[in-house]
XYZ file of C-alpha atoms in Angstrom:
559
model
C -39.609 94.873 -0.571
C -41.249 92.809 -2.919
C -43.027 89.344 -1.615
C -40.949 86.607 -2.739
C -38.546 88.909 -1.463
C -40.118 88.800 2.198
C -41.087 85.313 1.741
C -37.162 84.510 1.195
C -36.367 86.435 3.782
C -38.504 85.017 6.542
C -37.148 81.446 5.676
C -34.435 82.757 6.137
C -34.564 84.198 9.310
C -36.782 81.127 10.700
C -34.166 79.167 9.469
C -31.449 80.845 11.632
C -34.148 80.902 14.715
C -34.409 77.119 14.392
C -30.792 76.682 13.886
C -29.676 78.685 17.151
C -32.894 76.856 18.688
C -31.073 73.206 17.900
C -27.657 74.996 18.976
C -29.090 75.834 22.360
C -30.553 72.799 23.024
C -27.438 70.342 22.633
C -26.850 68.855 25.691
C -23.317 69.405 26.309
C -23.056 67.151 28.623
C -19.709 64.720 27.820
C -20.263 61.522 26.199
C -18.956 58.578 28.647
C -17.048 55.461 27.127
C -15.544 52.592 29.674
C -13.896 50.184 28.073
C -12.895 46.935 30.471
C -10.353 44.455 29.708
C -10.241 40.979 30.791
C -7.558 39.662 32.593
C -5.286 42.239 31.107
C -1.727 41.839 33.142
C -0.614 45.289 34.724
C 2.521 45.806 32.050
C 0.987 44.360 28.884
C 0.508 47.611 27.399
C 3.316 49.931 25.912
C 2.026 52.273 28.299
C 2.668 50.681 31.572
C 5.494 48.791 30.047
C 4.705 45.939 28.022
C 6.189 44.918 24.491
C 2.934 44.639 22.878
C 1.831 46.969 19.900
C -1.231 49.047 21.664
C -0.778 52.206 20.021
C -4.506 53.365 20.079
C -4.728 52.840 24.121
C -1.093 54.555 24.274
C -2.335 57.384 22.779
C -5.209 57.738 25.413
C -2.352 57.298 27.769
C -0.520 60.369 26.415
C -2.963 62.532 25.623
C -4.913 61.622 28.499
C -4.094 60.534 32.731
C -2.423 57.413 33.642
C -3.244 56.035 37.231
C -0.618 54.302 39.289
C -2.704 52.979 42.246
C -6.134 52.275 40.843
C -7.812 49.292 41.846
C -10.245 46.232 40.981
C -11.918 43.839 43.139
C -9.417 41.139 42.309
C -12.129 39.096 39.884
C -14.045 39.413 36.697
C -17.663 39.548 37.966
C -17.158 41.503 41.060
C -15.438 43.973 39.808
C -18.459 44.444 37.112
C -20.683 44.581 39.405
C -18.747 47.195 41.688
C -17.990 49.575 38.406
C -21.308 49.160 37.350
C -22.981 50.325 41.007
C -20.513 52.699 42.761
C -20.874 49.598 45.334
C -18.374 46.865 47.233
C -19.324 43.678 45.155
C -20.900 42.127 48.183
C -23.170 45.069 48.539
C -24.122 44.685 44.896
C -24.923 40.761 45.145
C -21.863 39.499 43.647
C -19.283 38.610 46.673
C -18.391 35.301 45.423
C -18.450 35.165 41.544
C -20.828 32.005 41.374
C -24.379 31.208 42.168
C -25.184 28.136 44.693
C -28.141 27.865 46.746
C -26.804 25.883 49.437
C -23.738 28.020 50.350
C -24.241 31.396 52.245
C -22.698 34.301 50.684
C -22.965 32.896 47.250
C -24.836 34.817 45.096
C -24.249 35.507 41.233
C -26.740 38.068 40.062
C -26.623 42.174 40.349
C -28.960 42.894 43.244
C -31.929 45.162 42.945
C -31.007 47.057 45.946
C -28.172 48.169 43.527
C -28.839 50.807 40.551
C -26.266 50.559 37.966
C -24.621 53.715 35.674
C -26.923 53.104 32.789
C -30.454 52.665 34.696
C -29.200 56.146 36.479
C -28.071 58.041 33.337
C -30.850 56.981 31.156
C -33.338 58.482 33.203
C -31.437 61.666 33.375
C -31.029 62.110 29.192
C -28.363 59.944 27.630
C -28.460 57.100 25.642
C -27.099 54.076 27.346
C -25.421 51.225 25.328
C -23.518 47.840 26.317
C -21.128 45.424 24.234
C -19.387 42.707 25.303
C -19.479 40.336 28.495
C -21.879 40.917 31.538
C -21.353 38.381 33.935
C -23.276 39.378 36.496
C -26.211 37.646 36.088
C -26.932 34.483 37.980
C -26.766 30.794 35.353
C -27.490 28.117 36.263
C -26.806 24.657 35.462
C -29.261 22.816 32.769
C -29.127 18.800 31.949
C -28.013 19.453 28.606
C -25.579 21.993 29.287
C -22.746 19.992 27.646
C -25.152 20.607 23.993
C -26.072 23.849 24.949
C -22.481 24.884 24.836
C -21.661 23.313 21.715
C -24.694 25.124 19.910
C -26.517 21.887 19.390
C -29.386 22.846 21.509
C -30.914 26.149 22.247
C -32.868 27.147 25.210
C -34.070 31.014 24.911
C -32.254 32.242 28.261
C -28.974 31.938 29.408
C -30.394 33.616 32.778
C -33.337 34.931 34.146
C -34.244 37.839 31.695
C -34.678 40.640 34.276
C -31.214 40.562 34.608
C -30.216 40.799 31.171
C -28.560 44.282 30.537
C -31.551 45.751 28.805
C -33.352 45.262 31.727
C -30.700 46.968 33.703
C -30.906 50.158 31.885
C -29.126 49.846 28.686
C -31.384 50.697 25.441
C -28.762 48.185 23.416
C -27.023 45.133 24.044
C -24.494 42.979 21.848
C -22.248 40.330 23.709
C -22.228 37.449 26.802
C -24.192 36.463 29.383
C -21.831 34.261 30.622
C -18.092 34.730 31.435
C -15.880 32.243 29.401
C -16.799 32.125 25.605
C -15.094 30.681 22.402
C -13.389 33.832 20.830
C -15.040 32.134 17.410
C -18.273 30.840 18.104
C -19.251 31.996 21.483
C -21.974 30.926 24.010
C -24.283 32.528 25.533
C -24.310 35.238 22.893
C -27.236 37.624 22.632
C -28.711 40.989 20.672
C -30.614 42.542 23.137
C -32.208 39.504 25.147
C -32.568 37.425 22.028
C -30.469 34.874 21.471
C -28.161 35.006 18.536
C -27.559 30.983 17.173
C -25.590 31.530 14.176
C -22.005 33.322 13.274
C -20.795 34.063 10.280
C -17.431 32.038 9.416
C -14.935 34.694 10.163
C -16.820 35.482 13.522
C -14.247 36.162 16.202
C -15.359 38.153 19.034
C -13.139 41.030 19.628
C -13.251 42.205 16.024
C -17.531 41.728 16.496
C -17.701 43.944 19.784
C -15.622 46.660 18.616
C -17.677 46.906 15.180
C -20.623 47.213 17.004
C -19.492 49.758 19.622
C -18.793 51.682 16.345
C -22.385 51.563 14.653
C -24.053 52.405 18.593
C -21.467 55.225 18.360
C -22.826 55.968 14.928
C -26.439 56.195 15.769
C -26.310 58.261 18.870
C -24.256 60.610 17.849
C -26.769 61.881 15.299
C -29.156 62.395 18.496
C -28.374 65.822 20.480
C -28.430 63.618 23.599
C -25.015 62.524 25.290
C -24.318 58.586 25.480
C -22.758 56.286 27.972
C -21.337 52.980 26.498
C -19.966 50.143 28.278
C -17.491 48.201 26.285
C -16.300 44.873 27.928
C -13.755 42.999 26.106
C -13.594 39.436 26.837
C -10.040 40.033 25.524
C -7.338 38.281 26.688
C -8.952 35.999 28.989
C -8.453 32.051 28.093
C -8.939 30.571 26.222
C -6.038 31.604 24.186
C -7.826 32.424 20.984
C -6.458 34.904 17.947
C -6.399 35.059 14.625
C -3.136 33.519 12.856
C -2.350 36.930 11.358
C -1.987 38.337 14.924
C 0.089 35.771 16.281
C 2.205 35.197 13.525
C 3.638 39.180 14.763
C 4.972 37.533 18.012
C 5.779 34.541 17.188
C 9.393 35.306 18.588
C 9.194 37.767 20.865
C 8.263 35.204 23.947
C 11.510 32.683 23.177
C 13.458 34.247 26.304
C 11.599 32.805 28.533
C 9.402 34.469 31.656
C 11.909 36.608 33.317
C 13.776 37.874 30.256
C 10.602 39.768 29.738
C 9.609 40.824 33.110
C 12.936 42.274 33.162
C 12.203 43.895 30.209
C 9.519 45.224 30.723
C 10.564 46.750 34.157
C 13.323 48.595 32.453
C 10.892 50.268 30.420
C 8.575 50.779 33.247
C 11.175 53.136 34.929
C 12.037 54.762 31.570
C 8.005 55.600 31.515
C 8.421 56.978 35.610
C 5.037 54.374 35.956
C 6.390 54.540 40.160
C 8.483 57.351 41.140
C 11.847 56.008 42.249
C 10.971 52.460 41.412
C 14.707 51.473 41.571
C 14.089 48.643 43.519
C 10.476 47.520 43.030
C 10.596 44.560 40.693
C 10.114 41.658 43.134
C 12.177 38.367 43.465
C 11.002 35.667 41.238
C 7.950 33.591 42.256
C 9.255 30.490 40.571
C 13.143 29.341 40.719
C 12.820 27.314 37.818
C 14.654 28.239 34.643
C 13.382 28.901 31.281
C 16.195 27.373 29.630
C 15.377 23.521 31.564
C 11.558 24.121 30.782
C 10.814 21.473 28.568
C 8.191 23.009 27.167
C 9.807 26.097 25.905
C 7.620 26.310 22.474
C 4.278 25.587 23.957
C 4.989 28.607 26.491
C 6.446 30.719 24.268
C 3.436 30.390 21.809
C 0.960 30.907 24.569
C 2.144 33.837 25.651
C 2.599 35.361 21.631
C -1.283 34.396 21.668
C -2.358 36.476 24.274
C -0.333 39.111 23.165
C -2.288 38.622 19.526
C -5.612 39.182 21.623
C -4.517 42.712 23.405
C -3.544 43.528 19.886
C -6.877 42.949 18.360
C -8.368 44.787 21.118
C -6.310 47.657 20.858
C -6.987 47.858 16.736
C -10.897 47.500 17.510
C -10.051 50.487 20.244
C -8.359 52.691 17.693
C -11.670 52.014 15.198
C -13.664 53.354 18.213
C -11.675 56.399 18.684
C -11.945 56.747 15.129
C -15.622 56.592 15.072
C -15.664 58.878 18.082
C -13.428 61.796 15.312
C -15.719 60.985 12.445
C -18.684 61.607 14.515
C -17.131 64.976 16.349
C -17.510 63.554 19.674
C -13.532 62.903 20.629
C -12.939 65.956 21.997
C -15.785 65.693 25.021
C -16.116 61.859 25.477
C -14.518 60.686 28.662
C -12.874 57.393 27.948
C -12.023 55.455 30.888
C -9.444 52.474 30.285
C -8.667 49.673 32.740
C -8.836 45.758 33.342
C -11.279 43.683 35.762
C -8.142 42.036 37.599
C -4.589 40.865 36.888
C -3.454 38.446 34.513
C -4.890 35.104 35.383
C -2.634 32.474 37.117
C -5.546 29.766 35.914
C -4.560 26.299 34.185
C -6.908 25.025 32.641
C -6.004 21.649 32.357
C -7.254 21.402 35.407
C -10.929 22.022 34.466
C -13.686 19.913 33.172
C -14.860 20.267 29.519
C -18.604 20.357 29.021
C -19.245 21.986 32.213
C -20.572 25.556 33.013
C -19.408 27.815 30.470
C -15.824 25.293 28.879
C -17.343 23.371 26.025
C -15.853 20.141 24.736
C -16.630 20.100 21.278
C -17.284 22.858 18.726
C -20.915 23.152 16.919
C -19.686 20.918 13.670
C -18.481 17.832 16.303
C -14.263 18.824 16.716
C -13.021 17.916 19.951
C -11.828 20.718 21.864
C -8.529 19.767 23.665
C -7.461 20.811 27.089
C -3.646 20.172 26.757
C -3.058 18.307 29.926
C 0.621 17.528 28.035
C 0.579 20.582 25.811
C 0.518 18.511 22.910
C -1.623 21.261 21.154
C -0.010 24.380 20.548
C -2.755 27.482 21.425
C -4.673 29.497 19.078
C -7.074 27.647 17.149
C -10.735 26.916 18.066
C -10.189 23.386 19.270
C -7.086 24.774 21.893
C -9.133 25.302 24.979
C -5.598 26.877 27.034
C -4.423 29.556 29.380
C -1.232 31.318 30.497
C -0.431 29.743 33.730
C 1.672 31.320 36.749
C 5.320 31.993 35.536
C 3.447 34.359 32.444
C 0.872 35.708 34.318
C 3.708 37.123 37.050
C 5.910 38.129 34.162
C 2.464 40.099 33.013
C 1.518 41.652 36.547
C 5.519 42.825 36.543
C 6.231 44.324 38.737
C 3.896 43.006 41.214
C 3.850 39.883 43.290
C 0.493 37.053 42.282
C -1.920 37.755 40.419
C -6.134 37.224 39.663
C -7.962 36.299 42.773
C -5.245 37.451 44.923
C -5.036 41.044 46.968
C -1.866 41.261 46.925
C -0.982 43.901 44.140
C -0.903 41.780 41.301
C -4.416 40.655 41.795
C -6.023 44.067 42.701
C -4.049 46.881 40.643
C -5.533 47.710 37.031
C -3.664 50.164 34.040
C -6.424 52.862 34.237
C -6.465 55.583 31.472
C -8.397 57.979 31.618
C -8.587 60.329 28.509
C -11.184 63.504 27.994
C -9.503 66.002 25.426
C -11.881 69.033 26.582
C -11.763 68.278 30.280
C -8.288 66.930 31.258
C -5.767 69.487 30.376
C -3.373 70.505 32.879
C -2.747 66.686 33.723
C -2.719 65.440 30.059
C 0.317 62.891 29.587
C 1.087 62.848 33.426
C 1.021 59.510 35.924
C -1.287 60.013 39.279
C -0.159 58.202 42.343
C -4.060 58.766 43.469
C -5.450 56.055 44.856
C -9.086 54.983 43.233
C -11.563 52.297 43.131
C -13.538 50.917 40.604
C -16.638 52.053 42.891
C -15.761 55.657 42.137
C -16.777 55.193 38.191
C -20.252 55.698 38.939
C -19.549 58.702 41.125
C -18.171 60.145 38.231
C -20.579 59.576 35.815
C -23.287 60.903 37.911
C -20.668 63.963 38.559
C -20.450 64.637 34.731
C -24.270 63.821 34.087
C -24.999 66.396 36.921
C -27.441 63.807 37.830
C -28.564 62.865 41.484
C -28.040 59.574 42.882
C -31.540 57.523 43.913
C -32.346 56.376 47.434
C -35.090 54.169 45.646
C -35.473 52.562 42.198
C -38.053 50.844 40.667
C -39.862 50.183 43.593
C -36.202 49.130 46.004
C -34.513 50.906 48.175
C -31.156 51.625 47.134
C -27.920 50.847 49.016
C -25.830 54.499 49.846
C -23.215 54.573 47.195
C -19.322 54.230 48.270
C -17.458 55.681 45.645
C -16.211 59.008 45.747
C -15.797 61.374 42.277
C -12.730 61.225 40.066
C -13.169 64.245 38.676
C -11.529 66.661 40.883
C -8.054 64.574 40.034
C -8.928 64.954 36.297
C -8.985 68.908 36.827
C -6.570 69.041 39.700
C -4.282 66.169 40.042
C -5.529 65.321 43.779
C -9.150 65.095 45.809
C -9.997 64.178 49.266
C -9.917 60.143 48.949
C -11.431 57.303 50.573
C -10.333 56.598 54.105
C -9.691 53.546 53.099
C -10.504 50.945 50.363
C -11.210 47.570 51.099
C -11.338 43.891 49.340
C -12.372 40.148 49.875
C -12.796 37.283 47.418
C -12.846 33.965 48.426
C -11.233 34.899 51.724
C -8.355 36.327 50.034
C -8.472 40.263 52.312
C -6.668 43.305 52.120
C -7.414 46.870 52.804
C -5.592 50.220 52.143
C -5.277 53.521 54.015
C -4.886 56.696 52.824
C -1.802 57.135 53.906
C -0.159 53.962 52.246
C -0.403 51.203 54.391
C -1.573 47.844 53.158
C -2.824 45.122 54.916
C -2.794 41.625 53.870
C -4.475 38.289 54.674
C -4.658 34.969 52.497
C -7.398 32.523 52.419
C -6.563 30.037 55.310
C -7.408 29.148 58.656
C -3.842 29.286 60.554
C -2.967 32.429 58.301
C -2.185 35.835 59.859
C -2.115 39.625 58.997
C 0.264 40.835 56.800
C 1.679 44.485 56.568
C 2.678 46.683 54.037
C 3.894 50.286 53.665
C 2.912 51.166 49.971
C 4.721 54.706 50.322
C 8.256 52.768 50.406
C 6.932 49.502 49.248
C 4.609 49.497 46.729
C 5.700 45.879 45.459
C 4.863 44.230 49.191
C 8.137 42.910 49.811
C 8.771 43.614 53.275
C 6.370 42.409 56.166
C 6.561 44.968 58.600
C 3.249 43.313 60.790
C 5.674 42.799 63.913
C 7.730 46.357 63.440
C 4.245 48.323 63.909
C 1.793 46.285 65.780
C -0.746 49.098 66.461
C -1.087 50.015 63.377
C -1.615 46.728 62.039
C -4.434 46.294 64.833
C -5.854 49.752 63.608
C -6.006 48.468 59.932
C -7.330 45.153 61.118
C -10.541 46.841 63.193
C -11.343 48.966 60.146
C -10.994 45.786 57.931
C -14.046 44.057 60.310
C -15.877 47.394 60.433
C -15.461 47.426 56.568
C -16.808 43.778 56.240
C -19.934 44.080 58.646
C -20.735 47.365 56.696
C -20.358 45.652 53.271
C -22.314 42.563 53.522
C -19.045 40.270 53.670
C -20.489 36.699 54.669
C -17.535 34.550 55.465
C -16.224 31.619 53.322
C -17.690 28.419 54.608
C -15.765 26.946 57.546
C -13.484 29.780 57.589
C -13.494 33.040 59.829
């Protein structure tokens, strides 16, 4: 053999050693992608039974596992910070959803004595990356809040720093501090923990956190490490903002009123077998008024096409993900998990205050932003600062009873998808009647990550985590399950057994214990609290066990 002959030949074999080398040392790990709605009614998409064009997210849904009983904690920030920590939201610092010194119980910041997903898989090899809203971090009031929100002042935090999301383990950051933004010039907008003061002037929101979900995709997919990403839509919570192309596509669909479409939409939630024998689930109407004496048929019927624009745009920026995920060859072992933070919001908000907190009452070039008292200011635009109200948001949670902030179903029950082409097989395309929590996310992640779960970070002890895996339901369609799972917002309580029963209490002094079996009656239509007193008394002792264990402080002046 001649030497240039060797020399070739070496190369080549070092070539093929460092080849194999890289090959070996892929971590094949899966990738792990949860994308959170806001807001997002139980039926709004095709999948669960809705009329609105989510084809990306219905593909998940068939080529992936639907849940039937998965559950939120009935809020937007509590249920972040209980997906986030494998945690009950009081546990993790968030039990009531605002920050105020003088109240017990109130606290509006992640506590330290929590560990979230990213801080835990970052340490143990993947690249961690957030878009969207956080929300979990406590903001305070400033005297110029009222400019701040209308970008005519700047201050460089919108919290304390050390609660920003980089600081919480995520390498990257794009989106909110706080929770209620402009869809086309939001507050409270960062890059990392710097703030970011300008838009371009086709900026809307949706379309900005899905691009940049797709360039993180981009650049850690050309690392051999694995990646968890957060993606947290602020999609469709109010206001009711979308872009004219989006609405223009249901700009008749909503003309039939509220229960033409929860009827609808239950039909097709039986066609779909969402509840097995769900016959006689869809629950009487809320409201006794009719749609055809509402006065205000067009304003309603345009508010409801808008937020069906917004869970459109989300579901196109979803199918550029998945997209990203193909082009990048990491579809195939990326769990996506799917699901929504709580039901579709009952809120009016002509009721609130404009220049206050997070609701601005101009735009950054001076327009008044209108909070349509009379609905004389159909939604959509910028300067529309509007929201569903009731009669929509029950027709949304269909077939449930209430809605966000509640524990009856409505308020607690999330669409959750969970899709992972290499690791759910023999239960792609079915529907799970298995109850889960959003505290059993980070259980799962740590189960995929094979990592180990700290009793101590950064210096703090860390709080036992509550959730339980999901995986053995993605492999086997069942798993030993909680007990029970357990909720309270604003006084609003509820726990659930194992073995179906429901209990119920709303916020109030003179209210009582309600009861529920879920196995005949998932819908909560029939009290049975008097028909089976002991086990209404069992549920009820658990329910204070629960609460003493968890950190639940009482609503002032109630019990």
């Amino acid at each position: 053999m001649n030497t240039s002959t060797l020399i070739s030949s070496t190369i080549f074999c070092l070539g093929v050693q460092c080849f194999t080398q890289t090959l070996a040392a892929k971590d094949k790990r899966p990738n792990i992608l949860i994308i959170l709605a806001d807001d997002l009614g139980y039926s709004d998409l095709g999948c669960y039974g809705g009329e609105i064009n989510t084809p990306n997210i219905d593909m998940l849904a068939k080529e992936g596992l639907r849940f039937n009983s998965f559950y939120n904690t009935s809020r937007s920030c509590p249920t972040r910070a209980s997906l986030l920590t494998g945690l009950y939201q009081h546990q993790a610092g968030i039990g009531r959803m605002t920050f105020n010194d003088n109240l017990p119980g109130y606290k509006g910041t992640l506590s330290h004595n929590a560990v979230t997903i990213a801080e835990v898989l970052k340490d143990n090899g993947y690249h961690t990356g957030m878009i969207g809203k956080w929300h979990i971090a406590e903001t305070p009031l400033r005297k110029d809040q009222r400019e701040w929100l209308a970008h005519h002042v700047y201050h460089e935090e919108f919290a304390d720093k050390v609660n920003y999301p980089v600081n919480r383990g995520f390498e990257n950051f794009y989106g909110t501090i706080y929770g209620v933004v402009d869809y086309f010039d939001p507050f409270s907008l960062v890059n990392g923990d710097e703030p970011v003061k300008e838009v371009p002037s086709d900026y809307y929101i949706t379309n900005a956190l899905s691009d940049s979900a797709v360039v993180y995709l981009d650049r850690y997919s050309k690392d051999e490490k694995p990646f968890f990403m957060y993606l947290s839509y602020t999609a469709p919570h109010w206001p009711l903002h979308a872009l004219p192309e989006d609405i223009a596509k249901y700009e008749d669909t909503y003309k039939n009123g509220w229960q033409y479409i929860r009827e609808k939409r239950y039909e097709k939630m039986k066609s779909l077998g969402i509840f097995d024998g769900c016959d006689n689930y869809l629950t009487e109407r809320q409201f006794k008024d009719k749609w055809e004496d509402n006065k205000d048929k067009e304003w309603d019927a345009r508010a409801m096409a808008v937020h069906a624009a917004m869970v459109d745009r989300m579901d196109k920026g979803i199918g550029n993900v998945i997209q990203a995920l193909k082009r990048n060859n990491q579809l195939d072992n990326t769990l996506i998990i799917f699901l929504s933070d709580n039901g579709c919001s009952n809120e009016d908000c002509q009721n609130y205050s404009p220049g206050e907190n997070d609701r601005p009452d101009m735009t950054r070039d001076g327009r008044q932003i209108v909070y349509p008292h009379n609905k004389e200011v159909l939604p959509g635009s910028e300067t529309s600062y509007a929201s569903l109200g009731a009669r929509w948001a029950n027709a949304a949670n269909t077939p449930f009873r209430f809605w966000k902030a509640k524990s009856y179903e409505g308020g607690i029950c999330t669409p959750m998808i969970a899709y992972w082409p290499k690791g759910i097989k023999k239960q792609k395309g079915k529907i799970s009647s298995q109850k889960g929590h959003v505290i059993d996310i980070m259980a799962t992640c740590i189960d995929l990550a094979n990592a180990k779960y700290p009793q101590e970070y950064n210096g703090n002890q860390i709080i036992p985590l509550e959730g339980k895996s999901l995986l053995p339901i993605f492999k086997k369609g069942k798993r030993e399950g909680h007990e029970y799972i357990a909720f309270e917002h604003f006084n609003e309580k509820a726990l659930i057994s194992n073995d179906g029963w429901k209990i119920v209490k709303v916020s109030g002094k003179n209210s009582k214990w309600e009861l529920y079996n879920l196995n005949i009656d998932r819908t909560e239509m029939h009290n049975v609290a008097t028909d089976y007193p002991d086990i209404l008394e069992n549920l009820v002792q658990k329910y204070d066990q629960w609460s003493k264990r968890c950190m639940v402080e009482p609503f002032p002046g109630q019990k």
